[in-house]
Amino acid sequence: MVIKDTHSLVTARNILTGLRSIMASSGNAQTKLNQVVETIAEAVGSEVCSIYLLREGVLELYATQGLKQEAVHVTKLAFGQGLIGYIAKNVESLNLAEAASHPDFQYRPETGEDKFHSFAGVPIIRNEQAVGVLCAQHIEPHKYAEEEIESFETAAMVLSELISNTGLIDEDSVDNPDAYNNGTDRLSGLQLVKGKASGFACFHQPRVKIEQTVAEDTEAERHRVYSAFDKMRAQIDHMTNQAEFGGGGEHEEVLQTYKMFAYDEGWSRRINEAIDSGLTAEAAIERVQQHTRMRMRQINDPLLADRMHDLEDLANRLLRIVSGQMGTAATLGLRQDTILVARNLGPAELLEYDRRRLKGVILEEGSLTAHVTIIARAMGIPILGQVKNVRQYVRENDHLLLNVDDNVLFPRPSASMQDAFEAQIELTNKKRAAYAELKDKEPVTLDGTRITLKINAGLRDDMKMLSLTGADGIGLFRTEFQFLVAATMPSRSGQLRFYRDVLHAAGDKPVVFRTVDIGGDKPLPYFQASEVREENPAMGWRALRIGLERDALMKVQARALIEAAAGRVLNVMFPMIAEPWEFDEAKAVFEKQLDYLHARGKQLPLRIRYGAMLEVPALAECLDLMASRLDFLSIGTNDLTQFLFAADRSNPKLAERFDWLSPAILRFIGRVSKEVDELGIELSICGEMGGRPLDAMALLGLGIKRLSITPASIGPVKAMIRSLNLGAAQEQLGSMLRDPPPDPRATLEEWAISHDVDLG
Ligand code: PEP
Ligand code: MG
């Protein structure tokens, strides 16, 4: 908003002062609206001023100064009909010297408007939707000054508060725009975690509710906005300075844009000017935002729309600071059946949510192997990623049908769609029940090979999945999850208790504890791992690299694990090993703790089995050197894929570019599998690849006999194993490796179908 001269400032202020006293007065809603149109007409010197409000999908003339009073509550326009409908539908202001020249103009004789030539109208907005229109008309054809339009827009903003406080608009039709939506919209995205859910939209960072629009003390409001700007800029600086460990999982580029906007003088000046016109700090921020939104809509440039998103985020951040409404939806408490909507989430942020209420997640970004996805998979929460602009199409509390199995989301569904969806959910439940029945059946192939099927875990709650799935143990326990859910660094005694609980819950089944794998996309808010800013955190100071440098961290964990496993076998696995010496150093940390505890007469584990993750391709070149050192090796296909393809696993643009069934991955794993077999190293797979029946089938075909996968995949993968002739699969994979088909996935799927392999 640009209020350029004192005259227009005075006009805007006069309107707001007038509106404030009307709002404070005791009249009924209709009387107040009549006073509003009078006040505005007088302040801007307009011959006509009218208010149309949206009721049941129709814009009804509610009050007018200058048109015939008989038309009030009689003149009605459909959403999109006439100039009024145009403004509401497009949420766009109009300023016309000659109203009839606009293609959408429609003459309504009952109003007596034929003598008025010029027309200016602005939308009355609530939750980014038009709920009415405020307009002015003049006999003489003349265009209104930009400043006058802006005064109308400011007045419309205050009016939105007035009509909502007086119950003049029905909130239902705003919160639930079914009135003008046929309930068949669909948004598509990328399947990150399978599943279906019906629930209500909840924004991770909720929109701030503006309680008061007209200021009582302009200087105080100015002060509030200044200090909010200072705080916001400090936050953004802090995030940019340690981008790789930023709390919100935001990406570098976003942070840079944030920074640019945060320091944009034009933005803060416009907010300041809006405060000058008499608005509160919150209303001024929102007012400027509304204005920017309108302009962006007119420009209609996808690149700018992206930037608009960033500005929206930032304005919302500023609003949250100024209003003190700081929490994310997790801290504000969730309703039942929540479907969370966010641009992106960090793993720790997701863990803050009450999983009993959280039914699904929709992200504008997101990728298959980002840790937030892995955690959601562990929690059994479906995620649809890469849903472009979802935060524009979906509003808080919208009913959503989320069908990640088919990569779609239906906002505000019709009744018939809901029925169809429920039928689908029933079918899924039946399938799930059938998988549950496999729990006590062995994962044996048709030709008699017993496959070891373990689960990946990391949360206390995951332990129950061992008995629910009938898995052989835990092949990957991501110990960093405990660090991610904590507000401060977990103590040794806290870790000890936790590992003891885990081992106790596992009973006789083995648990492979992976030492903390933090850094990369798993930053700990309370721990700064690297003093330098990293360009490529995934390839930077993470996992074992941190552990070996900050050996206090690793010592504490080693001691806790050794003590917890007293009297039983302890399986320890080190992440991100690239060279043998890293393994040796990590093992030495454990051995030293073992000696220490031994010297103090503590009961020790029967044995420690040491393993490494193969996720850095370099390690594959040193397998012969590792053979005598290792008790076992586990391929982490998530990181391995990112390093083999040089494709950041959390970059949404790369999420679909490379396939796990591509010749490079298959050949790599096939070669490693053969070599470790000859070297006598026990090999398993613990990346997400093993959790998909078709991909798991390919792995078995490459000679893999042990899989550790997400619990929800045990049923489908076991069903696949029990329907597979392993010898035939090995032959098929052998021929695919020698002569890769153009589309390995399609070829393998066809093969599986023609060989009656159950792919779920
Ligand atoms: C992997 O990289 O494949 C893996 C299992 O570890 P994480 O996903 O935790 O990095
Ligand atoms: Mg990894």
GROMACS .gro file of N, CA, C and O in nm, residues 298-367:
model
  280
  298GLN      N    1  -0.254  -1.058  -1.062
  298GLN     CA    2  -0.269  -0.994  -1.193
  298GLN      C    3  -0.149  -1.025  -1.282
  298GLN      O    4  -0.163  -1.040  -1.402
  299ILE      N    5  -0.032  -1.034  -1.221
  299ILE     CA    6   0.089  -1.056  -1.302
  299ILE      C    7   0.094  -1.200  -1.356
  299ILE      O    8   0.130  -1.224  -1.470
  300ASN      N    9   0.050  -1.294  -1.270
  300ASN     CA   10   0.036  -1.432  -1.315
  300ASN      C   11   0.165  -1.491  -1.374
  300ASN      O   12   0.166  -1.546  -1.484
  301ASP      N   13   0.273  -1.477  -1.303
  301ASP     CA   14   0.400  -1.531  -1.348
  301ASP      C   15   0.443  -1.640  -1.249
  301ASP      O   16   0.453  -1.614  -1.129
  302PRO      N   17   0.464  -1.762  -1.295
  302PRO     CA   18   0.493  -1.872  -1.201
  302PRO      C   19   0.619  -1.847  -1.116
  302PRO      O   20   0.623  -1.885  -1.000
  303LEU      N   21   0.715  -1.780  -1.176
  303LEU     CA   22   0.837  -1.753  -1.100
  303LEU      C   23   0.811  -1.658  -0.985
  303LEU      O   24   0.855  -1.677  -0.871
  304LEU      N   25   0.731  -1.556  -1.019
  304LEU     CA   26   0.695  -1.460  -0.914
  304LEU      C   27   0.606  -1.526  -0.810
  304LEU      O   28   0.614  -1.494  -0.691
  305ALA      N   29   0.524  -1.619  -0.856
  305ALA     CA   30   0.435  -1.687  -0.761
  305ALA      C   31   0.519  -1.762  -0.657
  305ALA      O   32   0.484  -1.764  -0.539
  306ASP      N   33   0.629  -1.820  -0.700
  306ASP     CA   34   0.718  -1.888  -0.607
  306ASP      C   35   0.773  -1.791  -0.504
  306ASP      O   36   0.778  -1.819  -0.385
  307ARG      N   37   0.814  -1.675  -0.553
  307ARG     CA   38   0.868  -1.573  -0.463
  307ARG      C   39   0.760  -1.526  -0.366
  307ARG      O   40   0.783  -1.498  -0.251
  308MET      N   41   0.637  -1.522  -0.420
  308MET     CA   42   0.524  -1.478  -0.339
  308MET      C   43   0.510  -1.570  -0.218
  308MET      O   44   0.481  -1.527  -0.107
  309HIS      N   45   0.532  -1.698  -0.243
  309HIS     CA   46   0.527  -1.796  -0.137
  309HIS      C   47   0.623  -1.761  -0.024
  309HIS      O   48   0.591  -1.770   0.092
  310ASP      N   49   0.744  -1.725  -0.066
  310ASP     CA   50   0.845  -1.692   0.033
  310ASP      C   51   0.802  -1.571   0.113
  310ASP      O   52   0.817  -1.565   0.234
  311LEU      N   53   0.747  -1.474   0.041
  311LEU     CA   54   0.703  -1.353   0.109
  311LEU      C   55   0.588  -1.384   0.204
  311LEU      O   56   0.579  -1.329   0.313
  312GLU      N   57   0.499  -1.474   0.160
  312GLU     CA   58   0.388  -1.516   0.248
  312GLU      C   59   0.442  -1.577   0.376
  312GLU      O   60   0.396  -1.549   0.485
  313ASP      N   61   0.540  -1.665   0.359
  313ASP     CA   62   0.601  -1.730   0.475
  313ASP      C   63   0.657  -1.626   0.571
  313ASP      O   64   0.640  -1.634   0.692
  314LEU      N   65   0.723  -1.531   0.510
  314LEU     CA   66   0.791  -1.432   0.591
  314LEU      C   67   0.690  -1.340   0.660
  314LEU      O   68   0.704  -1.307   0.777
  315ALA      N   69   0.587  -1.300   0.585
  315ALA     CA   70   0.485  -1.213   0.644
  315ALA      C   71   0.417  -1.287   0.760
  315ALA      O   72   0.387  -1.228   0.864
  316ASN      N   73   0.396  -1.416   0.739
  316ASN     CA   74   0.333  -1.495   0.844
  316ASN      C   75   0.425  -1.503   0.966
  316ASN      O   76   0.381  -1.496   1.081
  317ARG      N   77   0.554  -1.515   0.940
  317ARG     CA   78   0.651  -1.517   1.050
  317ARG      C   79   0.647  -1.385   1.126
  317ARG      O   80   0.644  -1.382   1.249
  318LEU      N   81   0.642  -1.275   1.051
  318LEU     CA   82   0.638  -1.143   1.114
  318LEU      C   83   0.510  -1.127   1.195
  318LEU      O   84   0.511  -1.076   1.308
  319LEU      N   85   0.400  -1.174   1.136
  319LEU     CA   86   0.272  -1.167   1.207
  319LEU      C   87   0.277  -1.248   1.337
  319LEU      O   88   0.224  -1.206   1.440
  320ARG      N   89   0.341  -1.364   1.330
  320ARG     CA   90   0.348  -1.448   1.449
  320ARG      C   91   0.431  -1.381   1.558
  320ARG      O   92   0.398  -1.386   1.674
  321ILE      N   93   0.537  -1.316   1.514
  321ILE     CA   94   0.621  -1.249   1.614
  321ILE      C   95   0.543  -1.133   1.677
  321ILE      O   96   0.537  -1.118   1.798
  322VAL      N   97   0.481  -1.053   1.591
  322VAL     CA   98   0.415  -0.933   1.642
  322VAL      C   99   0.296  -0.968   1.731
  322VAL      O  100   0.268  -0.901   1.830
  323SER      N  101   0.228  -1.077   1.699
  323SER     CA  102   0.108  -1.110   1.776
  323SER      C  103   0.139  -1.204   1.891
  323SER      O  104   0.052  -1.237   1.970
  324GLY      N  105   0.264  -1.254   1.894
  324GLY     CA  106   0.301  -1.346   2.001
  324GLY      C  107   0.243  -1.485   1.980
  324GLY      O  108   0.253  -1.570   2.067
  325GLN      N  109   0.180  -1.511   1.864
  325GLN     CA  110   0.126  -1.645   1.838
  325GLN      C  111   0.237  -1.727   1.770
  325GLN      O  112   0.237  -1.746   1.649
  326MET      N  113   0.331  -1.775   1.853
  326MET     CA  114   0.454  -1.827   1.797
  326MET      C  115   0.455  -1.975   1.762
  326MET      O  116   0.533  -2.019   1.679
  327GLY      N  117   0.375  -2.052   1.830
  327GLY     CA  118   0.391  -2.198   1.819
  327GLY      C  119   0.357  -2.254   1.683
  327GLY      O  120   0.287  -2.191   1.604
  328THR      N  121   0.408  -2.374   1.654
  328THR     CA  122   0.362  -2.446   1.536
  328THR      C  123   0.234  -2.517   1.578
  328THR      O  124   0.199  -2.519   1.696
  329ALA      N  125   0.168  -2.577   1.482
  329ALA     CA  126   0.042  -2.646   1.514
  329ALA      C  127   0.066  -2.753   1.621
  329ALA      O  128  -0.023  -2.784   1.699
  330ALA      N  129   0.187  -2.809   1.625
  330ALA     CA  130   0.216  -2.916   1.722
  330ALA      C  131   0.201  -2.864   1.864
  330ALA      O  132   0.151  -2.934   1.951
  331THR      N  133   0.244  -2.740   1.886
  331THR     CA  134   0.241  -2.690   2.022
  331THR      C  135   0.105  -2.630   2.057
  331THR      O  136   0.075  -2.607   2.172
  332LEU      N  137   0.024  -2.605   1.955
  332LEU     CA  138  -0.106  -2.544   1.983
  332LEU      C  139  -0.215  -2.649   2.009
  332LEU      O  140  -0.326  -2.615   2.045
  333GLY      N  141  -0.180  -2.775   1.988
  333GLY     CA  142  -0.279  -2.881   2.013
  333GLY      C  143  -0.357  -2.912   1.886
  333GLY      O  144  -0.405  -2.822   1.818
  334LEU      N  145  -0.369  -3.041   1.857
  334LEU     CA  146  -0.433  -3.083   1.732
  334LEU      C  147  -0.574  -3.131   1.756
  334LEU      O  148  -0.603  -3.186   1.861
  335ARG      N  149  -0.661  -3.111   1.656
  335ARG     CA  150  -0.792  -3.175   1.664
  335ARG      C  151  -0.775  -3.320   1.618
  335ARG      O  152  -0.672  -3.357   1.563
  336GLN      N  153  -0.878  -3.399   1.640
  336GLN     CA  154  -0.874  -3.538   1.591
  336GLN      C  155  -0.862  -3.537   1.439
  336GLN      O  156  -0.908  -3.444   1.375
  337ASP      N  157  -0.805  -3.639   1.383
  337ASP     CA  158  -0.798  -3.654   1.237
  337ASP      C  159  -0.740  -3.533   1.167
  337ASP      O  160  -0.805  -3.469   1.083
  338THR      N  161  -0.619  -3.501   1.205
  338THR     CA  162  -0.553  -3.387   1.143
  338THR      C  163  -0.471  -3.432   1.024
  338THR      O  164  -0.404  -3.534   1.028
  339ILE      N  165  -0.476  -3.352   0.918
  339ILE     CA  166  -0.383  -3.372   0.808
  339ILE      C  167  -0.298  -3.246   0.800
  339ILE      O  168  -0.350  -3.135   0.780
  340LEU      N  169  -0.171  -3.267   0.822
  340LEU     CA  170  -0.081  -3.153   0.835
  340LEU      C  171  -0.037  -3.103   0.698
  340LEU      O  172  -0.005  -3.184   0.611
  341VAL      N  173  -0.036  -2.971   0.682
  341VAL     CA  174   0.004  -2.913   0.554
  341VAL      C  175   0.124  -2.822   0.579
  341VAL      O  176   0.120  -2.736   0.667
  342ALA      N  177   0.231  -2.844   0.504
  342ALA     CA  178   0.351  -2.762   0.526
  342ALA      C  179   0.430  -2.752   0.397
  342ALA      O  180   0.414  -2.834   0.306
  343ARG      N  181   0.515  -2.653   0.393
  343ARG     CA  182   0.607  -2.648   0.279
  343ARG      C  183   0.704  -2.766   0.289
  343ARG      O  184   0.720  -2.844   0.199
  344ASN      N  185   0.767  -2.777   0.404
  344ASN     CA  186   0.855  -2.890   0.431
  344ASN      C  187   0.863  -2.906   0.582
  344ASN      O  188   0.824  -2.816   0.654
  345LEU      N  189   0.912  -3.017   0.628
  345LEU     CA  190   0.926  -3.037   0.772
  345LEU      C  191   1.062  -3.098   0.799
  345LEU      O  192   1.113  -3.175   0.717
  346GLY      N  193   1.116  -3.066   0.914
  346GLY     CA  194   1.237  -3.136   0.958
  346GLY      C  195   1.192  -3.259   1.036
  346GLY      O  196   1.078  -3.263   1.083
  347PRO      N  197   1.279  -3.360   1.050
  347PRO     CA  198   1.239  -3.480   1.124
  347PRO      C  199   1.197  -3.449   1.267
  347PRO      O  200   1.099  -3.504   1.316
  348ALA      N  201   1.270  -3.357   1.333
  348ALA     CA  202   1.236  -3.327   1.472
  348ALA      C  203   1.099  -3.259   1.480
  348ALA      O  204   1.023  -3.282   1.573
  349GLU      N  205   1.069  -3.178   1.380
  349GLU     CA  206   0.939  -3.108   1.382
  349GLU      C  207   0.824  -3.208   1.372
  349GLU      O  208   0.723  -3.194   1.440
  350LEU      N  209   0.841  -3.308   1.288
  350LEU     CA  210   0.734  -3.407   1.274
  350LEU      C  211   0.715  -3.483   1.406
  350LEU      O  212   0.603  -3.511   1.449
  351LEU      N  213   0.827  -3.513   1.470
  351LEU     CA  214   0.819  -3.591   1.594
  351LEU      C  215   0.748  -3.517   1.706
  351LEU      O  216   0.708  -3.577   1.805
  352GLU      N  217   0.734  -3.386   1.691
  352GLU     CA  218   0.663  -3.309   1.794
  352GLU      C  219   0.512  -3.334   1.793
  352GLU      O  220   0.442  -3.300   1.885
  353TYR      N  221   0.462  -3.390   1.683
  353TYR     CA  222   0.317  -3.405   1.671
  353TYR      C  223   0.265  -3.529   1.742
  353TYR      O  224   0.335  -3.631   1.750
  354ASP      N  225   0.143  -3.517   1.789
  354ASP     CA  226   0.076  -3.628   1.854
  354ASP      C  227   0.032  -3.727   1.746
  354ASP      O  228  -0.060  -3.699   1.669
  355ARG      N  229   0.099  -3.840   1.742
  355ARG     CA  230   0.075  -3.930   1.629
  355ARG      C  231  -0.063  -3.993   1.630
  355ARG      O  232  -0.108  -4.045   1.528
  356ARG      N  233  -0.131  -3.991   1.744
  356ARG     CA  234  -0.266  -4.049   1.745
  356ARG      C  235  -0.365  -3.959   1.673
  356ARG      O  236  -0.467  -4.002   1.624
  357ARG      N  237  -0.333  -3.831   1.669
  357ARG     CA  238  -0.425  -3.738   1.603
  357ARG      C  239  -0.385  -3.708   1.459
  357ARG      O  240  -0.464  -3.661   1.379
  358LEU      N  241  -0.258  -3.730   1.431
  358LEU     CA  242  -0.206  -3.695   1.299
  358LEU      C  243  -0.230  -3.811   1.201
  358LEU      O  244  -0.177  -3.919   1.217
  359LYS      N  245  -0.313  -3.783   1.101
  359LYS     CA  246  -0.350  -3.892   1.009
  359LYS      C  247  -0.273  -3.887   0.877
  359LYS      O  248  -0.270  -3.984   0.802
  360GLY      N  249  -0.215  -3.773   0.847
  360GLY     CA  250  -0.143  -3.764   0.720
  360GLY      C  251  -0.069  -3.632   0.710
  360GLY      O  252  -0.090  -3.541   0.791
  361VAL      N  253   0.022  -3.626   0.614
  361VAL     CA  254   0.101  -3.504   0.594
  361VAL      C  255   0.104  -3.472   0.445
  361VAL      O  256   0.116  -3.563   0.362
  362ILE      N  257   0.091  -3.344   0.415
  362ILE     CA  258   0.104  -3.300   0.275
  362ILE      C  259   0.214  -3.195   0.271
  362ILE      O  260   0.211  -3.098   0.346
  363LEU      N  261   0.310  -3.218   0.184
  363LEU     CA  262   0.422  -3.124   0.174
  363LEU      C  263   0.428  -3.064   0.035
  363LEU      O  264   0.401  -3.132  -0.064
  364GLU      N  265   0.468  -2.938   0.029
  364GLU     CA  266   0.491  -2.880  -0.103
  364GLU      C  267   0.623  -2.931  -0.160
  364GLU      O  268   0.642  -2.935  -0.280
  365GLU      N  269   0.713  -2.967  -0.070
  365GLU     CA  270   0.842  -3.020  -0.116
  365GLU      C  271   0.848  -3.167  -0.074
  365GLU      O  272   0.754  -3.239  -0.090
  366GLY      N  273   0.960  -3.209  -0.020
  366GLY     CA  274   0.969  -3.346   0.029
  366GLY      C  275   1.027  -3.441  -0.074
  366GLY      O  276   1.011  -3.421  -0.194
  367SER      N  277   1.100  -3.541  -0.024
  367SER     CA  278   1.153  -3.644  -0.113
  367SER      C  279   1.153  -3.777  -0.041
  367SER      O  280   1.141  -3.783   0.082
   0.00000   0.00000   0.00000
